[in-house]
PDB file of C-alpha atoms in Angstrom:
ATOM      1  CA  UNK A 259     117.935 -38.587 111.183  1.00 79.00           C
ATOM      2  CA  UNK A 260     120.353 -37.382 113.812  1.00 82.00           C
ATOM      3  CA  UNK A 261     122.162 -35.401 111.162  1.00 88.00           C
ATOM      4  CA  UNK A 262     118.869 -33.708 110.285  1.00 87.00           C
ATOM      5  CA  UNK A 263     118.379 -32.765 113.927  1.00 89.00           C
ATOM      6  CA  UNK A 264     121.885 -31.338 114.092  1.00 90.00           C
ATOM      7  CA  UNK A 265     121.284 -29.307 110.935  1.00 91.00           C
ATOM      8  CA  UNK A 266     118.045 -27.846 112.237  1.00 91.00           C
ATOM      9  CA  UNK A 267     119.713 -26.912 115.492  1.00 92.00           C
ATOM     10  CA  UNK A 268     122.665 -25.343 113.668  1.00 93.00           C
ATOM     11  CA  UNK A 269     120.344 -23.243 111.527  1.00 93.00           C
ATOM     12  CA  UNK A 270     118.490 -21.991 114.612  1.00 95.00           C
ATOM     13  CA  UNK A 271     121.787 -20.677 115.894  1.00 96.00           C
ATOM     14  CA  UNK A 272     123.035 -19.398 112.546  1.00 95.00           C
ATOM     15  CA  UNK A 273     119.823 -17.484 111.923  1.00 95.00           C
ATOM     16  CA  UNK A 274     120.001 -15.951 115.385  1.00 95.00           C
ATOM     17  CA  UNK A 275     116.871 -17.509 116.826  1.00 96.00           C
ATOM     18  CA  UNK A 276     118.825 -19.074 119.670  1.00 97.00           C
ATOM     19  CA  UNK A 277     121.940 -18.061 121.534  1.00 96.00           C
ATOM     20  CA  UNK A 278     124.536 -19.579 123.856  1.00 95.00           C
ATOM     21  CA  UNK A 279     122.057 -19.827 126.741  1.00 96.00           C
ATOM     22  CA  UNK A 280     120.202 -22.609 124.898  1.00 97.00           C
ATOM     23  CA  UNK A 281     123.444 -24.587 124.812  1.00 95.00           C
ATOM     24  CA  UNK A 282     123.950 -23.955 128.520  1.00 96.00           C
ATOM     25  CA  UNK A 283     120.530 -25.481 129.165  1.00 97.00           C
ATOM     26  CA  UNK A 284     121.272 -28.500 126.979  1.00 96.00           C
ATOM     27  CA  UNK A 285     124.380 -29.149 129.011  1.00 95.00           C
ATOM     28  CA  UNK A 286     122.169 -29.530 132.066  1.00 96.00           C
ATOM     29  CA  UNK A 287     120.533 -32.574 130.497  1.00 95.00           C
ATOM     30  CA  UNK A 288     121.583 -36.064 131.414  1.00 94.00           C
ATOM     31  CA  UNK A 289     120.193 -39.597 131.275  1.00 92.00           C
ATOM     32  CA  UNK A 290     117.943 -38.930 134.230  1.00 93.00           C
ATOM     33  CA  UNK A 291     116.720 -35.641 132.759  1.00 94.00           C
ATOM     34  CA  UNK A 292     116.912 -36.076 128.977  1.00 92.00           C
ATOM     35  CA  UNK A 293     114.073 -33.662 128.158  1.00 94.00           C
ATOM     36  CA  UNK A 294     114.960 -30.785 130.424  1.00 97.00           C
ATOM     37  CA  UNK A 295     115.256 -28.200 127.643  1.00 97.00           C
ATOM     38  CA  UNK A 296     111.956 -29.241 126.100  1.00 97.00           C
ATOM     39  CA  UNK A 297     110.323 -28.933 129.526  1.00 97.00           C
ATOM     40  CA  UNK A 298     111.742 -25.446 129.985  1.00 98.00           C
ATOM     41  CA  UNK A 299     110.618 -24.495 126.483  1.00 98.00           C
ATOM     42  CA  UNK A 300     107.096 -25.742 127.201  1.00 97.00           C
ATOM     43  CA  UNK A 301     106.956 -23.652 130.363  1.00 97.00           C
ATOM     44  CA  UNK A 302     108.333 -20.680 128.471  1.00 98.00           C
ATOM     45  CA  UNK A 303     105.742 -20.792 125.710  1.00 97.00           C
ATOM     46  CA  UNK A 304     102.910 -21.256 128.179  1.00 97.00           C
ATOM     47  CA  UNK A 305     104.118 -18.348 130.278  1.00 96.00           C
ATOM     48  CA  UNK A 306     104.876 -16.076 127.344  1.00 96.00           C
ATOM     49  CA  UNK A 307     101.445 -16.760 125.820  1.00 96.00           C
ATOM     50  CA  UNK A 308      99.980 -15.415 129.042  1.00 96.00           C
ATOM     51  CA  UNK A 309     102.202 -12.330 128.881  1.00 96.00           C
ATOM     52  CA  UNK A 310     101.327 -11.714 125.233  1.00 97.00           C
ATOM     53  CA  UNK A 311      97.645 -11.889 126.076  1.00 96.00           C
ATOM     54  CA  UNK A 312      98.110  -9.459 128.990  1.00 94.00           C
ATOM     55  CA  UNK A 313     100.029  -7.026 126.796  1.00 94.00           C
ATOM     56  CA  UNK A 314      97.422  -7.284 124.062  1.00 94.00           C
ATOM     57  CA  UNK A 315      94.657  -6.453 126.506  1.00 92.00           C
ATOM     58  CA  UNK A 316      96.661  -3.542 127.876  1.00 90.00           C
ATOM     59  CA  UNK A 317      97.262  -2.193 124.357  1.00 89.00           C
ATOM     60  CA  UNK A 318      93.646  -2.643 123.315  1.00 86.00           C
ATOM     61  CA  UNK A 319      92.505  -0.460 126.152  1.00 82.00           C
ATOM     62  CA  UNK A 320      93.967   2.438 124.224  1.00 78.00           C
ATOM     63  CA  UNK A 321      95.363   4.325 127.202  1.00 75.00           C
ATOM     64  CA  UNK A 322      99.023   3.435 127.176  1.00 86.00           C
ATOM     65  CA  UNK A 323     100.148   2.564 130.672  1.00 91.00           C
ATOM     66  CA  UNK A 324     103.843   2.454 129.802  1.00 93.00           C
ATOM     67  CA  UNK A 325     104.821   1.416 133.301  1.00 92.00           C
ATOM     68  CA  UNK A 326     102.595  -1.601 133.212  1.00 92.00           C
ATOM     69  CA  UNK A 327     103.635  -2.495 129.687  1.00 94.00           C
ATOM     70  CA  UNK A 328     107.296  -2.184 130.639  1.00 94.00           C
ATOM     71  CA  UNK A 329     106.631  -4.452 133.593  1.00 93.00           C
ATOM     72  CA  UNK A 330     105.165  -7.180 131.393  1.00 94.00           C
ATOM     73  CA  UNK A 331     107.989  -6.803 128.927  1.00 95.00           C
ATOM     74  CA  UNK A 332     110.578  -7.037 131.690  1.00 95.00           C
ATOM     75  CA  UNK A 333     109.152 -10.436 132.591  1.00 95.00           C
ATOM     76  CA  UNK A 334     109.007 -11.458 128.953  1.00 97.00           C
ATOM     77  CA  UNK A 335     112.576 -10.408 128.338  1.00 96.00           C
ATOM     78  CA  UNK A 336     113.694 -12.245 131.467  1.00 96.00           C
ATOM     79  CA  UNK A 337     112.288 -15.593 130.515  1.00 97.00           C
ATOM     80  CA  UNK A 338     113.345 -15.173 126.877  1.00 97.00           C
ATOM     81  CA  UNK A 339     116.884 -14.569 128.084  1.00 97.00           C
ATOM     82  CA  UNK A 340     116.751 -17.649 130.302  1.00 97.00           C
ATOM     83  CA  UNK A 341     115.903 -19.925 127.410  1.00 97.00           C
ATOM     84  CA  UNK A 342     118.207 -18.261 124.871  1.00 97.00           C
ATOM     85  CA  UNK A 343     115.456 -16.872 122.646  1.00 97.00           C
ATOM     86  CA  UNK A 344     117.684 -14.284 121.045  1.00 96.00           C
ATOM     87  CA  UNK A 345     115.409 -12.592 118.498  1.00 97.00           C
ATOM     88  CA  UNK A 346     112.496 -12.419 120.910  1.00 97.00           C
ATOM     89  CA  UNK A 347     114.791 -10.897 123.515  1.00 96.00           C
ATOM     90  CA  UNK A 348     115.874  -8.203 121.063  1.00 96.00           C
ATOM     91  CA  UNK A 349     112.260  -7.258 120.352  1.00 97.00           C
ATOM     92  CA  UNK A 350     111.568  -7.077 124.083  1.00 97.00           C
ATOM     93  CA  UNK A 351     114.474  -4.682 124.545  1.00 96.00           C
ATOM     94  CA  UNK A 352     113.200  -2.477 121.724  1.00 97.00           C
ATOM     95  CA  UNK A 353     109.689  -2.469 123.099  1.00 96.00           C
ATOM     96  CA  UNK A 354     110.997  -1.366 126.508  1.00 96.00           C
ATOM     97  CA  UNK A 355     112.934   1.439 124.864  1.00 96.00           C
ATOM     98  CA  UNK A 356     109.732   2.681 123.236  1.00 95.00           C
ATOM     99  CA  UNK A 357     107.994   2.459 126.613  1.00 94.00           C
ATOM    100  CA  UNK A 358     110.762   4.465 128.191  1.00 94.00           C
ATOM    101  CA  UNK A 359     110.294   7.341 125.732  1.00 95.00           C
ATOM    102  CA  UNK A 360     106.513   6.960 125.648  1.00 93.00           C
ATOM    103  CA  UNK A 361     106.310   6.087 121.966  1.00 93.00           C
ATOM    104  CA  UNK A 362     102.996   4.249 121.563  1.00 92.00           C
ATOM    105  CA  UNK A 363     103.395   3.756 117.800  1.00 93.00           C
ATOM    106  CA  UNK A 364     106.806   2.188 118.311  1.00 94.00           C
ATOM    107  CA  UNK A 365     105.393  -0.117 120.962  1.00 94.00           C
ATOM    108  CA  UNK A 366     102.627  -1.342 118.673  1.00 94.00           C
ATOM    109  CA  UNK A 367     104.985  -1.942 115.783  1.00 96.00           C
ATOM    110  CA  UNK A 368     107.535  -3.771 117.897  1.00 96.00           C
ATOM    111  CA  UNK A 369     104.877  -5.867 119.564  1.00 96.00           C
ATOM    112  CA  UNK A 370     103.679  -7.058 116.169  1.00 96.00           C
ATOM    113  CA  UNK A 371     107.227  -8.067 115.251  1.00 97.00           C
ATOM    114  CA  UNK A 372     107.717  -9.702 118.635  1.00 97.00           C
ATOM    115  CA  UNK A 373     104.635 -11.872 118.212  1.00 97.00           C
ATOM    116  CA  UNK A 374     105.906 -12.915 114.803  1.00 97.00           C
ATOM    117  CA  UNK A 375     109.342 -13.900 116.128  1.00 96.00           C
ATOM    118  CA  UNK A 376     107.755 -15.679 119.053  1.00 97.00           C
ATOM    119  CA  UNK A 377     105.451 -17.720 116.820  1.00 97.00           C
ATOM    120  CA  UNK A 378     108.292 -18.605 114.455  1.00 96.00           C
ATOM    121  CA  UNK A 379     110.514 -19.735 117.304  1.00 97.00           C
ATOM    122  CA  UNK A 380     107.714 -21.798 118.767  1.00 97.00           C
ATOM    123  CA  UNK A 381     107.140 -23.595 115.485  1.00 96.00           C
ATOM    124  CA  UNK A 382     110.825 -24.223 114.873  1.00 95.00           C
ATOM    125  CA  UNK A 383     111.454 -25.494 118.386  1.00 96.00           C
ATOM    126  CA  UNK A 384     108.431 -27.764 118.284  1.00 95.00           C
ATOM    127  CA  UNK A 385     109.766 -29.238 115.066  1.00 93.00           C
ATOM    128  CA  UNK A 386     113.248 -29.548 116.534  1.00 94.00           C
ATOM    129  CA  UNK A 387     112.119 -31.272 119.737  1.00 95.00           C
ATOM    130  CA  UNK A 388     109.852 -33.641 117.867  1.00 93.00           C
ATOM    131  CA  UNK A 389     112.650 -34.702 115.554  1.00 92.00           C
ATOM    132  CA  UNK A 390     115.117 -34.916 118.413  1.00 90.00           C
ATOM    133  CA  UNK A 391     112.801 -37.231 120.313  1.00 88.00           C
ATOM    134  CA  UNK A 392     112.436 -39.451 117.272  1.00 88.00           C
ATOM    135  CA  UNK A 393     116.146 -39.434 116.577  1.00 83.00           C
ATOM    136  CA  UNK A 394     117.105 -40.513 120.061  1.00 74.00           C
ATOM    137  CA  UNK A 395     118.869 -38.831 122.966  1.00 61.00           C
ATOM    138  CA  UNK A 396     122.417 -38.654 121.591  1.00 57.00           C
ATOM    139  CA  UNK A 397     122.180 -35.638 119.354  1.00 46.00           C
ATOM    140  CA  UNK A 398     120.421 -33.121 121.571  1.00 48.00           C
ATOM    141  CA  UNK A 399     123.106 -32.850 124.220  1.00 50.00           C
ATOM    142  CA  UNK A 400     125.918 -31.968 121.880  1.00 47.00           C
ATOM    143  CA  UNK A 401     127.273 -28.495 121.270  1.00 43.00           C
ATOM    144  CA  UNK A 402     126.824 -27.126 117.729  1.00 48.00           C
ATOM    145  CA  UNK A 403     130.166 -26.604 115.972  1.00 42.00           C
TER     146      UNK A 403
ATOM    147  CA  UNK B  99     134.340 -32.788 156.346  1.00 42.00           C
ATOM    148  CA  UNK B 100     132.050 -33.276 159.312  1.00 40.00           C
ATOM    149  CA  UNK B 101     134.193 -32.359 162.274  1.00 38.00           C
ATOM    150  CA  UNK B 102     131.843 -33.653 164.852  1.00 37.00           C
ATOM    151  CA  UNK B 103     128.379 -32.346 165.381  1.00 36.00           C
ATOM    152  CA  UNK B 104     129.196 -28.663 165.545  1.00 38.00           C
ATOM    153  CA  UNK B 105     126.383 -27.534 163.278  1.00 44.00           C
ATOM    154  CA  UNK B 106     122.815 -28.650 163.359  1.00 43.00           C
ATOM    155  CA  UNK B 107     122.556 -29.257 159.624  1.00 46.00           C
ATOM    156  CA  UNK B 108     124.077 -31.910 157.394  1.00 48.00           C
ATOM    157  CA  UNK B 109     127.405 -30.604 156.158  1.00 53.00           C
ATOM    158  CA  UNK B 110     127.397 -32.575 152.935  1.00 68.00           C
ATOM    159  CA  UNK B 111     124.292 -31.160 151.244  1.00 85.00           C
ATOM    160  CA  UNK B 112     123.136 -27.585 151.185  1.00 91.00           C
ATOM    161  CA  UNK B 113     119.443 -26.854 151.363  1.00 95.00           C
ATOM    162  CA  UNK B 114     118.755 -23.860 149.172  1.00 96.00           C
ATOM    163  CA  UNK B 115     115.613 -21.758 149.146  1.00 97.00           C
ATOM    164  CA  UNK B 116     115.229 -20.252 145.662  1.00 98.00           C
ATOM    165  CA  UNK B 117     112.875 -17.316 145.235  1.00 98.00           C
ATOM    166  CA  UNK B 118     111.787 -16.125 141.778  1.00 98.00           C
ATOM    167  CA  UNK B 119     108.492 -14.955 140.325  1.00 97.00           C
ATOM    168  CA  UNK B 120     109.382 -16.374 136.886  1.00 97.00           C
ATOM    169  CA  UNK B 121     108.324 -19.981 136.452  1.00 97.00           C
ATOM    170  CA  UNK B 122     110.978 -20.478 133.757  1.00 97.00           C
ATOM    171  CA  UNK B 123     113.751 -19.136 135.980  1.00 98.00           C
ATOM    172  CA  UNK B 124     112.571 -21.235 138.914  1.00 98.00           C
ATOM    173  CA  UNK B 125     112.860 -24.358 136.819  1.00 98.00           C
ATOM    174  CA  UNK B 126     116.329 -23.424 135.619  1.00 98.00           C
ATOM    175  CA  UNK B 127     117.740 -22.428 139.005  1.00 98.00           C
ATOM    176  CA  UNK B 128     116.287 -25.574 140.525  1.00 97.00           C
ATOM    177  CA  UNK B 129     118.074 -27.711 137.938  1.00 97.00           C
ATOM    178  CA  UNK B 130     121.339 -25.815 138.379  1.00 97.00           C
ATOM    179  CA  UNK B 131     121.189 -26.354 142.138  1.00 97.00           C
ATOM    180  CA  UNK B 132     120.184 -30.014 141.904  1.00 96.00           C
ATOM    181  CA  UNK B 133     123.083 -30.719 139.553  1.00 95.00           C
ATOM    182  CA  UNK B 134     125.316 -29.073 142.137  1.00 94.00           C
ATOM    183  CA  UNK B 135     124.041 -31.623 144.686  1.00 93.00           C
ATOM    184  CA  UNK B 136     121.879 -29.230 146.664  1.00 94.00           C
ATOM    185  CA  UNK B 137     118.447 -29.826 148.066  1.00 95.00           C
ATOM    186  CA  UNK B 138     116.132 -27.183 146.617  1.00 97.00           C
ATOM    187  CA  UNK B 139     112.885 -25.564 147.639  1.00 97.00           C
ATOM    188  CA  UNK B 140     111.463 -23.015 145.207  1.00 98.00           C
ATOM    189  CA  UNK B 141     108.902 -20.351 146.008  1.00 98.00           C
ATOM    190  CA  UNK B 142     107.410 -17.714 143.729  1.00 97.00           C
ATOM    191  CA  UNK B 143     107.551 -14.631 145.925  1.00 97.00           C
ATOM    192  CA  UNK B 144     109.297 -12.915 148.795  1.00 97.00           C
ATOM    193  CA  UNK B 145     106.125 -13.235 150.844  1.00 96.00           C
ATOM    194  CA  UNK B 146     106.027 -16.989 150.305  1.00 96.00           C
ATOM    195  CA  UNK B 147     109.722 -17.150 151.243  1.00 96.00           C
ATOM    196  CA  UNK B 148     109.026 -15.408 154.540  1.00 95.00           C
ATOM    197  CA  UNK B 149     106.094 -17.738 155.163  1.00 94.00           C
ATOM    198  CA  UNK B 150     108.306 -20.720 154.482  1.00 94.00           C
ATOM    199  CA  UNK B 151     110.894 -19.488 156.947  1.00 93.00           C
ATOM    200  CA  UNK B 152     108.186 -18.651 159.468  1.00 90.00           C
ATOM    201  CA  UNK B 153     109.053 -14.959 159.413  1.00 86.00           C
ATOM    202  CA  UNK B 154     105.742 -13.611 158.222  1.00 78.00           C
ATOM    203  CA  UNK B 155     104.484 -12.763 161.682  1.00 69.00           C
ATOM    204  CA  UNK B 156     101.802 -15.421 161.533  1.00 63.00           C
ATOM    205  CA  UNK B 157     102.514 -17.336 164.727  1.00 52.00           C
ATOM    206  CA  UNK B 158     101.047 -20.524 163.382  1.00 48.00           C
ATOM    207  CA  UNK B 159     103.254 -20.964 160.332  1.00 50.00           C
ATOM    208  CA  UNK B 160     106.650 -21.647 161.863  1.00 54.00           C
ATOM    209  CA  UNK B 161     106.509 -25.326 161.053  1.00 51.00           C
ATOM    210  CA  UNK B 162     106.377 -25.144 157.246  1.00 56.00           C
ATOM    211  CA  UNK B 163     109.952 -26.069 156.626  1.00 60.00           C
ATOM    212  CA  UNK B 164     111.255 -29.456 157.614  1.00 66.00           C
ATOM    213  CA  UNK B 165     114.889 -28.812 156.694  1.00 74.00           C
ATOM    214  CA  UNK B 166     117.230 -26.089 157.828  1.00 90.00           C
ATOM    215  CA  UNK B 167     117.907 -23.586 155.037  1.00 94.00           C
ATOM    216  CA  UNK B 168     121.618 -23.049 154.334  1.00 94.00           C
ATOM    217  CA  UNK B 169     121.363 -20.538 151.500  1.00 96.00           C
ATOM    218  CA  UNK B 170     118.752 -18.252 150.003  1.00 97.00           C
ATOM    219  CA  UNK B 171     118.940 -17.299 146.338  1.00 98.00           C
ATOM    220  CA  UNK B 172     116.488 -14.655 145.269  1.00 98.00           C
ATOM    221  CA  UNK B 173     115.574 -12.646 142.199  1.00 98.00           C
ATOM    222  CA  UNK B 174     115.755  -8.895 142.679  1.00 97.00           C
ATOM    223  CA  UNK B 175     112.769  -7.677 140.648  1.00 95.00           C
ATOM    224  CA  UNK B 176     109.666  -9.337 141.957  1.00 95.00           C
ATOM    225  CA  UNK B 177     106.154  -7.984 142.449  1.00 93.00           C
ATOM    226  CA  UNK B 178     105.269  -7.347 146.075  1.00 93.00           C
ATOM    227  CA  UNK B 179     108.406  -7.864 148.114  1.00 95.00           C
ATOM    228  CA  UNK B 180     111.539  -7.249 146.052  1.00 96.00           C
ATOM    229  CA  UNK B 181     114.661  -9.352 146.551  1.00 97.00           C
ATOM    230  CA  UNK B 182     116.253  -6.425 148.339  1.00 97.00           C
ATOM    231  CA  UNK B 183     113.334  -6.110 150.764  1.00 97.00           C
ATOM    232  CA  UNK B 184     113.451  -9.846 151.379  1.00 97.00           C
ATOM    233  CA  UNK B 185     117.182  -9.576 152.075  1.00 98.00           C
ATOM    234  CA  UNK B 186     116.530  -6.807 154.594  1.00 97.00           C
ATOM    235  CA  UNK B 187     113.850  -8.789 156.407  1.00 96.00           C
ATOM    236  CA  UNK B 188     116.138 -11.807 156.654  1.00 96.00           C
ATOM    237  CA  UNK B 189     119.068  -9.767 157.965  1.00 96.00           C
ATOM    238  CA  UNK B 190     116.768  -8.119 160.507  1.00 95.00           C
ATOM    239  CA  UNK B 191     115.743 -11.464 161.950  1.00 94.00           C
ATOM    240  CA  UNK B 192     117.844 -12.928 164.711  1.00 92.00           C
ATOM    241  CA  UNK B 193     116.969 -16.452 163.671  1.00 90.00           C
ATOM    242  CA  UNK B 194     117.948 -16.145 160.020  1.00 94.00           C
ATOM    243  CA  UNK B 195     120.440 -13.312 159.641  1.00 93.00           C
ATOM    244  CA  UNK B 196     123.340 -15.776 159.454  1.00 94.00           C
ATOM    245  CA  UNK B 197     121.918 -17.459 156.357  1.00 95.00           C
ATOM    246  CA  UNK B 198     123.787 -16.231 153.271  1.00 96.00           C
ATOM    247  CA  UNK B 199     121.518 -14.489 150.773  1.00 97.00           C
ATOM    248  CA  UNK B 200     122.415 -14.189 147.099  1.00 97.00           C
ATOM    249  CA  UNK B 201     120.616 -11.783 144.784  1.00 98.00           C
ATOM    250  CA  UNK B 202     120.048 -12.506 141.072  1.00 97.00           C
ATOM    251  CA  UNK B 203     119.176  -9.867 138.533  1.00 96.00           C
ATOM    252  CA  UNK B 204     118.991  -9.533 134.776  1.00 93.00           C
ATOM    253  CA  UNK B 205     120.044  -5.894 135.089  1.00 92.00           C
ATOM    254  CA  UNK B 206     123.616  -4.867 135.778  1.00 94.00           C
ATOM    255  CA  UNK B 207     122.884  -1.735 137.810  1.00 95.00           C
ATOM    256  CA  UNK B 208     125.859  -0.786 139.954  1.00 96.00           C
ATOM    257  CA  UNK B 209     123.959   1.196 142.649  1.00 96.00           C
ATOM    258  CA  UNK B 210     121.571  -1.728 143.004  1.00 95.00           C
ATOM    259  CA  UNK B 211     124.453  -4.158 143.453  1.00 96.00           C
ATOM    260  CA  UNK B 212     126.097  -1.913 146.019  1.00 96.00           C
ATOM    261  CA  UNK B 213     122.839  -1.471 147.887  1.00 96.00           C
ATOM    262  CA  UNK B 214     122.422  -5.244 148.171  1.00 97.00           C
ATOM    263  CA  UNK B 215     126.010  -5.912 149.176  1.00 97.00           C
ATOM    264  CA  UNK B 216     125.808  -3.156 151.799  1.00 97.00           C
ATOM    265  CA  UNK B 217     122.675  -4.736 153.205  1.00 96.00           C
ATOM    266  CA  UNK B 218     124.614  -7.971 153.669  1.00 96.00           C
ATOM    267  CA  UNK B 219     124.094  -9.995 150.506  1.00 97.00           C
ATOM    268  CA  UNK B 220     126.655 -12.726 150.037  1.00 95.00           C
ATOM    269  CA  UNK B 221     126.877 -12.233 146.296  1.00 96.00           C
ATOM    270  CA  UNK B 222     125.080 -10.709 143.330  1.00 96.00           C
ATOM    271  CA  UNK B 223     124.629 -12.864 140.230  1.00 96.00           C
ATOM    272  CA  UNK B 224     123.730 -11.578 136.804  1.00 96.00           C
ATOM    273  CA  UNK B 225     121.097 -13.537 134.952  1.00 96.00           C
ATOM    274  CA  UNK B 226     121.061 -15.828 133.137  1.00 96.00           C
ATOM    275  CA  UNK B 227     122.731 -17.705 135.966  1.00 96.00           C
ATOM    276  CA  UNK B 228     125.177 -20.335 134.763  1.00 95.00           C
ATOM    277  CA  UNK B 229     126.255 -23.638 136.245  1.00 95.00           C
ATOM    278  CA  UNK B 230     129.721 -22.203 136.892  1.00 95.00           C
ATOM    279  CA  UNK B 231     128.113 -19.444 139.014  1.00 95.00           C
ATOM    280  CA  UNK B 232     126.229 -21.959 141.130  1.00 95.00           C
ATOM    281  CA  UNK B 233     129.245 -24.215 141.590  1.00 93.00           C
ATOM    282  CA  UNK B 234     131.405 -21.269 142.635  1.00 93.00           C
ATOM    283  CA  UNK B 235     128.696 -20.121 145.011  1.00 92.00           C
ATOM    284  CA  UNK B 236     128.305 -23.531 146.569  1.00 91.00           C
ATOM    285  CA  UNK B 237     132.046 -23.757 147.146  1.00 90.00           C
ATOM    286  CA  UNK B 238     132.024 -20.339 148.771  1.00 87.00           C
ATOM    287  CA  UNK B 239     129.189 -21.285 151.109  1.00 87.00           C
ATOM    288  CA  UNK B 240     130.703 -24.667 151.982  1.00 86.00           C
ATOM    289  CA  UNK B 241     134.069 -23.073 152.668  1.00 82.00           C
ATOM    290  CA  UNK B 242     132.326 -20.507 154.816  1.00 74.00           C
ATOM    291  CA  UNK B 243     130.710 -23.321 156.754  1.00 65.00           C
ATOM    292  CA  UNK B 244     134.047 -25.078 157.125  1.00 66.00           C
ATOM    293  CA  UNK B 245     135.667 -21.865 158.292  1.00 64.00           C
ATOM    294  CA  UNK B 246     132.939 -21.629 160.937  1.00 61.00           C
ATOM    295  CA  UNK B 247     133.634 -25.159 162.040  1.00 65.00           C
ATOM    296  CA  UNK B 248     137.398 -24.574 161.925  1.00 65.00           C
ATOM    297  CA  UNK B 249     136.973 -21.565 164.177  1.00 62.00           C
ATOM    298  CA  UNK B 250     134.977 -23.408 166.789  1.00 59.00           C
ATOM    299  CA  UNK B 251     136.950 -26.644 166.503  1.00 59.00           C
ATOM    300  CA  UNK B 252     140.209 -24.817 167.166  1.00 62.00           C
ATOM    301  CA  UNK B 253     138.843 -23.883 170.558  1.00 56.00           C
ATOM    302  CA  UNK B 254     137.728 -27.433 171.278  1.00 56.00           C
ATOM    303  CA  UNK B 255     140.362 -30.134 170.756  1.00 56.00           C
ATOM    304  CA  UNK B 256     138.722 -32.645 168.520  1.00 59.00           C
ATOM    305  CA  UNK B 257     140.089 -36.167 168.814  1.00 63.00           C
ATOM    306  CA  UNK B 258     138.941 -36.844 165.259  1.00 66.00           C
ATOM    307  CA  UNK B 259     141.070 -33.918 164.045  1.00 67.00           C
ATOM    308  CA  UNK B 260     144.200 -35.178 165.846  1.00 70.00           C
ATOM    309  CA  UNK B 261     143.595 -38.585 164.339  1.00 73.00           C
ATOM    310  CA  UNK B 262     143.220 -37.062 160.870  1.00 72.00           C
ATOM    311  CA  UNK B 263     146.559 -35.288 161.235  1.00 73.00           C
ATOM    312  CA  UNK B 264     148.197 -38.517 162.377  1.00 77.00           C
ATOM    313  CA  UNK B 265     146.784 -40.471 159.476  1.00 80.00           C
ATOM    314  CA  UNK B 266     148.304 -37.875 157.190  1.00 81.00           C
ATOM    315  CA  UNK B 267     151.743 -38.440 158.753  1.00 83.00           C
ATOM    316  CA  UNK B 268     151.390 -42.194 158.508  1.00 84.00           C
ATOM    317  CA  UNK B 269     150.692 -41.931 154.807  1.00 85.00           C
ATOM    318  CA  UNK B 270     153.799 -39.816 154.243  1.00 88.00           C
ATOM    319  CA  UNK B 271     156.021 -42.246 156.146  1.00 89.00           C
ATOM    320  CA  UNK B 272     154.461 -45.236 154.380  1.00 88.00           C
ATOM    321  CA  UNK B 273     155.069 -43.564 151.044  1.00 88.00           C
ATOM    322  CA  UNK B 274     158.711 -42.821 151.880  1.00 90.00           C
ATOM    323  CA  UNK B 275     159.294 -46.393 153.062  1.00 90.00           C
ATOM    324  CA  UNK B 276     157.737 -47.706 149.849  1.00 90.00           C
ATOM    325  CA  UNK B 277     160.088 -45.563 147.762  1.00 91.00           C
ATOM    326  CA  UNK B 278     163.101 -46.780 149.783  1.00 91.00           C
ATOM    327  CA  UNK B 279     162.023 -50.415 149.405  1.00 90.00           C
ATOM    328  CA  UNK B 280     161.643 -49.966 145.660  1.00 90.00           C
ATOM    329  CA  UNK B 281     165.162 -48.545 145.493  1.00 88.00           C
ATOM    330  CA  UNK B 282     166.609 -51.417 147.503  1.00 87.00           C
ATOM    331  CA  UNK B 283     164.820 -54.042 145.383  1.00 83.00           C
TER     332      UNK B 283
END
């Protein structure tokens, strides 16, 4: 089972869903705080759901307030960076670029992609954490090769 | 490390006030600081930070903190009061201007960094902040505190210090004697 956990984690890195920052967070775990990364991830998904909803409302209004949108995306990018959510971070950067040049179409397209990446990451991490909890604490704290 | 009671705070553990509007980043910085054996208080805005320190002008709020703050770590981009504005307010206050303030930012903007350092920031960290950053920072702050104590203790002859120097000599002599004895035997 632990091998399965390791494989899932490796694939998350190989496919670019997660980056080095995720490993940095895992290294902050110890016996007293064995679920630190899962706790951070939970906070992240709760917070980013709020941001997604705010952005959606802002986009639905039709009048593109690029400043406001960029503001939301700055927050989104920040927390995505902190957890190592690589693909999501990339979409955030692209969205901000479109905001900068005032390209509404680009923003909408990128936002759709961002939501997709976000949902995929959420599912994969939920699966990973569930398996990791079942497998026991040893595997989660190790660096992928 | 405690060379007598020259400072009013415990010299072994730093109390850090961490300011960040991101709940994810607050959790991470708190963990990084706790691992580095610091006491941590987190707040979500510059305004709350000023309230905590008792600097918000509200005469009744000076008693919020129960521990002296040794270091303030703050995000730069925050709604309301930015990290830079918070830094300015702290440096303007006679009570708190000596507290080192470190700015964190996800954006590597040179003019921004210079602006903060000019205003008196101790350091500028790029996010995501790593454990190595925090450890280095802690060492810097502790050394700064020791340097302060060194400065003042050089003016006052501390009996503890003289004793420490003597103990050092005793160890050297003991070591040499041990080596000689080993050679003889």
